[in-house]
mmCIF file of C-alpha atoms in Angstrom:
data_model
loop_
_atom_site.group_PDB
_atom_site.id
_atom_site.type_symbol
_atom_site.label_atom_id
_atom_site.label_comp_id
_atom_site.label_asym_id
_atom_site.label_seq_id
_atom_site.Cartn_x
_atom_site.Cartn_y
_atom_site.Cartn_z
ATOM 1 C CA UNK A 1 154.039 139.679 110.571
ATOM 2 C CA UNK A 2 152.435 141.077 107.358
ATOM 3 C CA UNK A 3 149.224 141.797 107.878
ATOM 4 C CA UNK A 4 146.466 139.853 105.487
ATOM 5 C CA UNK A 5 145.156 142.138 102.517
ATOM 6 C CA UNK A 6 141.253 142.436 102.158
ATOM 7 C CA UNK A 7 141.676 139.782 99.396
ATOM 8 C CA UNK A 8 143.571 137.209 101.537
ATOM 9 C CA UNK A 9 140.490 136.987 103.817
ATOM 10 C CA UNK A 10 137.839 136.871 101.364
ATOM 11 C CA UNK A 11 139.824 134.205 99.427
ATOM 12 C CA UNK A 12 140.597 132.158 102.814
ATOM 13 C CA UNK A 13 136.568 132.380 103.820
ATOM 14 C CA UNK A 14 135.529 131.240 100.170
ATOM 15 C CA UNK A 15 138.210 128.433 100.662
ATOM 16 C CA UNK A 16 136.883 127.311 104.305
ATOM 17 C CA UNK A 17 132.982 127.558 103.100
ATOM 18 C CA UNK A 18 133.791 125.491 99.695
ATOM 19 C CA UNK A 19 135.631 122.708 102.389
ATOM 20 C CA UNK A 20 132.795 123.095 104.480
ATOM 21 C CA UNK A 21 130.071 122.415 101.499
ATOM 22 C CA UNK A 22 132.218 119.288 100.068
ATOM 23 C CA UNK A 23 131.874 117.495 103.285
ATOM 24 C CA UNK A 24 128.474 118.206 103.950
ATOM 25 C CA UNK A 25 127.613 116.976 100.377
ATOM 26 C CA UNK A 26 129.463 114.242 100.822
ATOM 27 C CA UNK A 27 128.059 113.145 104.304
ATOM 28 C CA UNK A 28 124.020 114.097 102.580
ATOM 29 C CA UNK A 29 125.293 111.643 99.767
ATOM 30 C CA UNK A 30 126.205 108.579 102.176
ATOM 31 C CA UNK A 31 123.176 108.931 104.058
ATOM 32 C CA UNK A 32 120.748 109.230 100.356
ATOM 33 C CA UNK A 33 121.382 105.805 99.835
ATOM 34 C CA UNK A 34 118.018 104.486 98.077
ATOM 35 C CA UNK A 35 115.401 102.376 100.711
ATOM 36 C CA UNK A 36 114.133 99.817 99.379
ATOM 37 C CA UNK A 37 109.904 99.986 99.470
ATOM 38 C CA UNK A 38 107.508 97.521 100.734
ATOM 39 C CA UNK A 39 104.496 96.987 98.494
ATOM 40 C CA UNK A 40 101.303 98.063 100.619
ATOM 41 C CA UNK A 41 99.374 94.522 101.052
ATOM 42 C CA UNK A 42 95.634 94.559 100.024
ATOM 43 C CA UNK A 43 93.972 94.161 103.197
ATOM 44 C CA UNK A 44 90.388 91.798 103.395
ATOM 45 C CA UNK A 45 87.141 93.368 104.127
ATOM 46 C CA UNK A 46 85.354 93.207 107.504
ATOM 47 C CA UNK A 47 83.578 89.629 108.083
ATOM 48 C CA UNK A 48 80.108 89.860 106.618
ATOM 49 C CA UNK A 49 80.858 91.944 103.797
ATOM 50 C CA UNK A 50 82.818 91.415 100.218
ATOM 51 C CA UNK A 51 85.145 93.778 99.261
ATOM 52 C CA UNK A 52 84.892 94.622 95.342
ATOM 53 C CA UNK A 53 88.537 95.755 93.832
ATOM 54 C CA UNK A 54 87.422 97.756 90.363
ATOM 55 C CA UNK A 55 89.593 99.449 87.982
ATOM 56 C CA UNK A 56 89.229 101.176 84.385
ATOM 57 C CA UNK A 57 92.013 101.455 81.509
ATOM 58 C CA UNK A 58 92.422 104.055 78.993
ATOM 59 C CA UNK A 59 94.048 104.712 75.777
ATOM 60 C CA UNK A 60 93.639 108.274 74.108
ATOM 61 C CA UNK A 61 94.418 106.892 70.848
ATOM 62 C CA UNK A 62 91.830 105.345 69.688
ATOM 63 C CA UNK A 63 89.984 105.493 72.877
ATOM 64 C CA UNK A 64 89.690 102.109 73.693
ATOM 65 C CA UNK A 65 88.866 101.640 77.207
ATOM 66 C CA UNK A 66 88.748 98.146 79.327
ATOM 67 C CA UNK A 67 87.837 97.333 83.098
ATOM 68 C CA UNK A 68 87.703 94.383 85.412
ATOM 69 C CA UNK A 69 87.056 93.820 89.500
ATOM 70 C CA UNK A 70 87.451 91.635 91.596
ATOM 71 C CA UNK A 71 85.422 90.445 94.855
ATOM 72 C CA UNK A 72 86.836 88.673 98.143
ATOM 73 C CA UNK A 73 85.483 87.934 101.281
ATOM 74 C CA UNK A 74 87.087 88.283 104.432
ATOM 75 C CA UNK A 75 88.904 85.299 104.088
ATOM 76 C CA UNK A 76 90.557 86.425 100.810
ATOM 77 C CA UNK A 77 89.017 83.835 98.666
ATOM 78 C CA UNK A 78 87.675 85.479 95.511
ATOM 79 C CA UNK A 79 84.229 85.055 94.785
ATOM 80 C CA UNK A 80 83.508 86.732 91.518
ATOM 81 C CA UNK A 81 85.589 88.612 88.830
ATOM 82 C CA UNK A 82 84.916 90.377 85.432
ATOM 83 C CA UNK A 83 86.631 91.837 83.003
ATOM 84 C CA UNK A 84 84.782 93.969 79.560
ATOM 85 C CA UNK A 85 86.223 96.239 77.024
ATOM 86 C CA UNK A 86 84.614 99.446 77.268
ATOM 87 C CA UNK A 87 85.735 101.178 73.896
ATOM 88 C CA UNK A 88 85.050 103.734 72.913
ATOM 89 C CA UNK A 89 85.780 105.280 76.311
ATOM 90 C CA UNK A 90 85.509 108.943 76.961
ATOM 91 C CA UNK A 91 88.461 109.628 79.220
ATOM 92 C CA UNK A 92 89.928 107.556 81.939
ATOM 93 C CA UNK A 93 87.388 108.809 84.779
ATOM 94 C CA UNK A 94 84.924 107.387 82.410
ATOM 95 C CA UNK A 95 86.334 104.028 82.554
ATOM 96 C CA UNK A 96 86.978 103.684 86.006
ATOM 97 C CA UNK A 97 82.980 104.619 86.215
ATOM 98 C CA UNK A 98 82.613 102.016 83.952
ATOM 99 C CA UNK A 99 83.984 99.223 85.949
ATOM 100 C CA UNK A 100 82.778 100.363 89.342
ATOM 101 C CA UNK A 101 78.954 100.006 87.677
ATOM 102 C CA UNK A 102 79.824 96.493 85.823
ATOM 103 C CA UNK A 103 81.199 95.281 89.367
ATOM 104 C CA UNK A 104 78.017 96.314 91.155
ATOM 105 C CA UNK A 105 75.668 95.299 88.569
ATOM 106 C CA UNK A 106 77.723 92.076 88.320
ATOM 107 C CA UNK A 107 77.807 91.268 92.495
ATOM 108 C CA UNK A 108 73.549 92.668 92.490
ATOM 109 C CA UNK A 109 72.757 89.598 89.812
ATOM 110 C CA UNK A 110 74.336 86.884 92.166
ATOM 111 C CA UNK A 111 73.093 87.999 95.241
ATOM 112 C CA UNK A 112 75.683 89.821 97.141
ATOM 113 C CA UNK A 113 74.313 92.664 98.886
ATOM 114 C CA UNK A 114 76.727 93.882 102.004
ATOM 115 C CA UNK A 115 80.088 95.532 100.128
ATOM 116 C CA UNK A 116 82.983 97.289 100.539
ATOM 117 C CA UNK A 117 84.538 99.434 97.266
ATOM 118 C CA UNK A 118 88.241 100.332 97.080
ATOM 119 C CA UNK A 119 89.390 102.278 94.094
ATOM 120 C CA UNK A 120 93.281 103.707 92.719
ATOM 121 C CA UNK A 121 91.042 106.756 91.351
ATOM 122 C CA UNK A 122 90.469 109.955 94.024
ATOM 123 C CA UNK A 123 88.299 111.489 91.346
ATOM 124 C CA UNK A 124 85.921 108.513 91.319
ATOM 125 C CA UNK A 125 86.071 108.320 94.901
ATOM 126 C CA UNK A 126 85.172 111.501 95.009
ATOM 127 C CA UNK A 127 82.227 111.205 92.673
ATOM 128 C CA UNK A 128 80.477 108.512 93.915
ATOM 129 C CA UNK A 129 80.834 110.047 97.307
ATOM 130 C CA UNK A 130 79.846 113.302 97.365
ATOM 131 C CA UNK A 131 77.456 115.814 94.170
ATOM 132 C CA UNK A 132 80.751 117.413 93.497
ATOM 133 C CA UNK A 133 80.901 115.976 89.687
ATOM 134 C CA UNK A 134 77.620 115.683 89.132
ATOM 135 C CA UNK A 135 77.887 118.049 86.171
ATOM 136 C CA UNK A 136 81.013 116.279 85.261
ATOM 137 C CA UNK A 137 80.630 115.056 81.443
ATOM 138 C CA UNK A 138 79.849 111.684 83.490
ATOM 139 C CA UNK A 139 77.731 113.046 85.763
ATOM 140 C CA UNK A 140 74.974 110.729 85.301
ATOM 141 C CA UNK A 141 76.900 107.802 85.420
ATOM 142 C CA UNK A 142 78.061 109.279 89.173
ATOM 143 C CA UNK A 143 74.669 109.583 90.152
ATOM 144 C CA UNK A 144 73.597 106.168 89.307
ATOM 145 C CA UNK A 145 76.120 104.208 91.056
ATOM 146 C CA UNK A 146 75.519 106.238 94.598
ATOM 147 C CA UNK A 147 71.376 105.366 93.564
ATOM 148 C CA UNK A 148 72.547 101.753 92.792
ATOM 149 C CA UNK A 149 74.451 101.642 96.131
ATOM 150 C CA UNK A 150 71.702 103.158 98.401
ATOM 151 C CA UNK A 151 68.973 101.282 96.704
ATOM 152 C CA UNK A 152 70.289 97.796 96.187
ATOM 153 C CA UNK A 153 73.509 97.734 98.530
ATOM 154 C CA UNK A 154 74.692 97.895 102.454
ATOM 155 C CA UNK A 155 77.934 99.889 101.734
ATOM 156 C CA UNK A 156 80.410 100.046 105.410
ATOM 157 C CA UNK A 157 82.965 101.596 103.160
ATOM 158 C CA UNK A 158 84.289 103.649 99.825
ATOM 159 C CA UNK A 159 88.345 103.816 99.754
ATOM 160 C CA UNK A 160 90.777 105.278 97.941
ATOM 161 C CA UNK A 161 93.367 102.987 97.673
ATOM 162 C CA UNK A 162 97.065 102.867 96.575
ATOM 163 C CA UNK A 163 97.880 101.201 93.370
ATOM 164 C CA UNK A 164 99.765 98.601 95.080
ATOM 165 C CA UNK A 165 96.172 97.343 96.888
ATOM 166 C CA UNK A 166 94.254 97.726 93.360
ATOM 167 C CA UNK A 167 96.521 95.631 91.320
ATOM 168 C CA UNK A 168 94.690 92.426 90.805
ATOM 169 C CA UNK A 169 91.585 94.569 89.430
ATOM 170 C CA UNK A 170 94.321 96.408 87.153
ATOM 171 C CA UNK A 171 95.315 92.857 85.587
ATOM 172 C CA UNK A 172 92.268 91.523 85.179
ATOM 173 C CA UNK A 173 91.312 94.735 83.061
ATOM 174 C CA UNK A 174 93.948 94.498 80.759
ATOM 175 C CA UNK A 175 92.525 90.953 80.027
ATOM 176 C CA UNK A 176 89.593 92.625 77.675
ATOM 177 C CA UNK A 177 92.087 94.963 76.021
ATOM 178 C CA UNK A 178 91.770 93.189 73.070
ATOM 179 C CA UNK A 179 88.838 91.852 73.195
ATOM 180 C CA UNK A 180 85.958 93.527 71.161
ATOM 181 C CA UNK A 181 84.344 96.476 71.891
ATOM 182 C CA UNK A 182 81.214 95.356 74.458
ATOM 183 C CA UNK A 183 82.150 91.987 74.663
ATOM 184 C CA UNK A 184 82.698 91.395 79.103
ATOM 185 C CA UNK A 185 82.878 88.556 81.070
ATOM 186 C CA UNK A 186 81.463 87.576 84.429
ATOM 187 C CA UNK A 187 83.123 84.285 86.457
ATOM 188 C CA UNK A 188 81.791 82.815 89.622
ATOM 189 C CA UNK A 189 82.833 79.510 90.816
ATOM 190 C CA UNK A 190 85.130 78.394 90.067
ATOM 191 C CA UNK A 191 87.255 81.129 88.573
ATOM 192 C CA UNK A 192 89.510 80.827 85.822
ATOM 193 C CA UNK A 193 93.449 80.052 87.621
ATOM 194 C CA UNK A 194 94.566 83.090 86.218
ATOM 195 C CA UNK A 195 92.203 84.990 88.762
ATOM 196 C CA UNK A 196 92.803 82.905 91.860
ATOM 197 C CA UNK A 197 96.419 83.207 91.126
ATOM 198 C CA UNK A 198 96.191 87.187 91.273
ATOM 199 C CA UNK A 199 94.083 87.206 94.063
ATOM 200 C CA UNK A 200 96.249 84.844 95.922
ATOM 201 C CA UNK A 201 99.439 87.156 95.647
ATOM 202 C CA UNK A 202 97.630 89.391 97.226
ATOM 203 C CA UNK A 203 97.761 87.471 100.399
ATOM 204 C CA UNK A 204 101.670 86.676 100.492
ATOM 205 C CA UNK A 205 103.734 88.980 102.479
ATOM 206 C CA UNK A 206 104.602 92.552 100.681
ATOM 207 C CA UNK A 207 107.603 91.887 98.238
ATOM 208 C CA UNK A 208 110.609 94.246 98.648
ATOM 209 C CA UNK A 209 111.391 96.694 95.843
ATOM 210 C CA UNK A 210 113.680 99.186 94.925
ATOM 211 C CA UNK A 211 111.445 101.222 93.376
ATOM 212 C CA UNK A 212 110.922 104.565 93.940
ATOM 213 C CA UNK A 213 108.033 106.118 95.794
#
């Protein structure tokens, strides 16, 4: 038999690999099939305390800024919401500052003194945890709400959150997007439907989605 040139075998290993590659491609593709992902449930506080949901909205033009929260017992039931329009707002940190002080100012006037905070925002979790930001451009504002906690609050616990968990607070802040600039409103009993609606989804079992991560 003729013996294979030099070529011949380089050209029959480039042949074997580039078989080799297509069916490992194609075996990576049937398994890449897209999962389906469960939205993370917002989970009630301990019993005893109220958990207050806060989040901040930005827009850089025209920095118009809005917030809202929202505040459950352990039960679920809401038991006091706000929403206020912020603008002009310095950044988005600033307005999630914002609406972490308007929900603790808001839950100190009524009463409620044993909380638990869960934010979407690391950075403001960060703040009001730690000096880190203190010389932040909203330093102050990060110093006031751990004084405001300490002083006038029995805080069991300050969470970052996903969005998914945060989501009623997010809708109720988009309610004083176009409102005027310092107008807010407070609600206690009984809430306006549009509140206990959100804050009943919250409860129902996690929707599928196809969404990715």
């Amino acid at each position: 038999e003729e013996m294979p040139t030099p070529m011949d075998v380089v050209c029959a290993v480039h042949t074997t690999f580039r078989y080799i590659n297509e069916i490992t491609l194609k075996d990576q593709n049937s398994k890449q099939v897209k999962q389906p992902r469960r939205r993370i449930a917002w989970q009630p506080p301990e019993n005893g305390f109220l958990k207050i949901n806060f989040d901040g909205s930005f827009a850089k033009e025209g920095r118009t800024g809005a917030c809202g929260f929202l505040i459950r017992d352990h039960s679920g039931e809401p038991v006091l919401a706000g929403a206020a329009n912020i603008s002009p707002a310095m950044d988005a940190l600033a307005a999630e500052s914002a609406a972490c002080l308007f929900a603790l100012e808001a839950a100190e006037r009524v009463g409620i003194s044993r909380v638990t905070l869960e934010t979407d925002c690391s950075q403001l979790c960060e703040a009001i945890t730690t000096d880190v930001r203190d010389l932040a451009p909203c330093g102050m504002i990060f110093r006031t709400i751990r004084e405001f906690l300490a002083d006038r609050f029995v805080c069991n616990k300050i969470s970052k959150i996903p969005r998914d968990c945060n989501s009623s607070a997010h809708e109720i802040s988009k309610f004083a997007v176009i409102w005027d600039p310092g107008q807010s409103v407070v609600w206690d009993y009984p809430l306006p439907e549009s509140v206990r609606t959100l804050a009943a989804r919250d409860l129902v079992e996690p929707v599928m989605s196809n969404a990715g991560p």
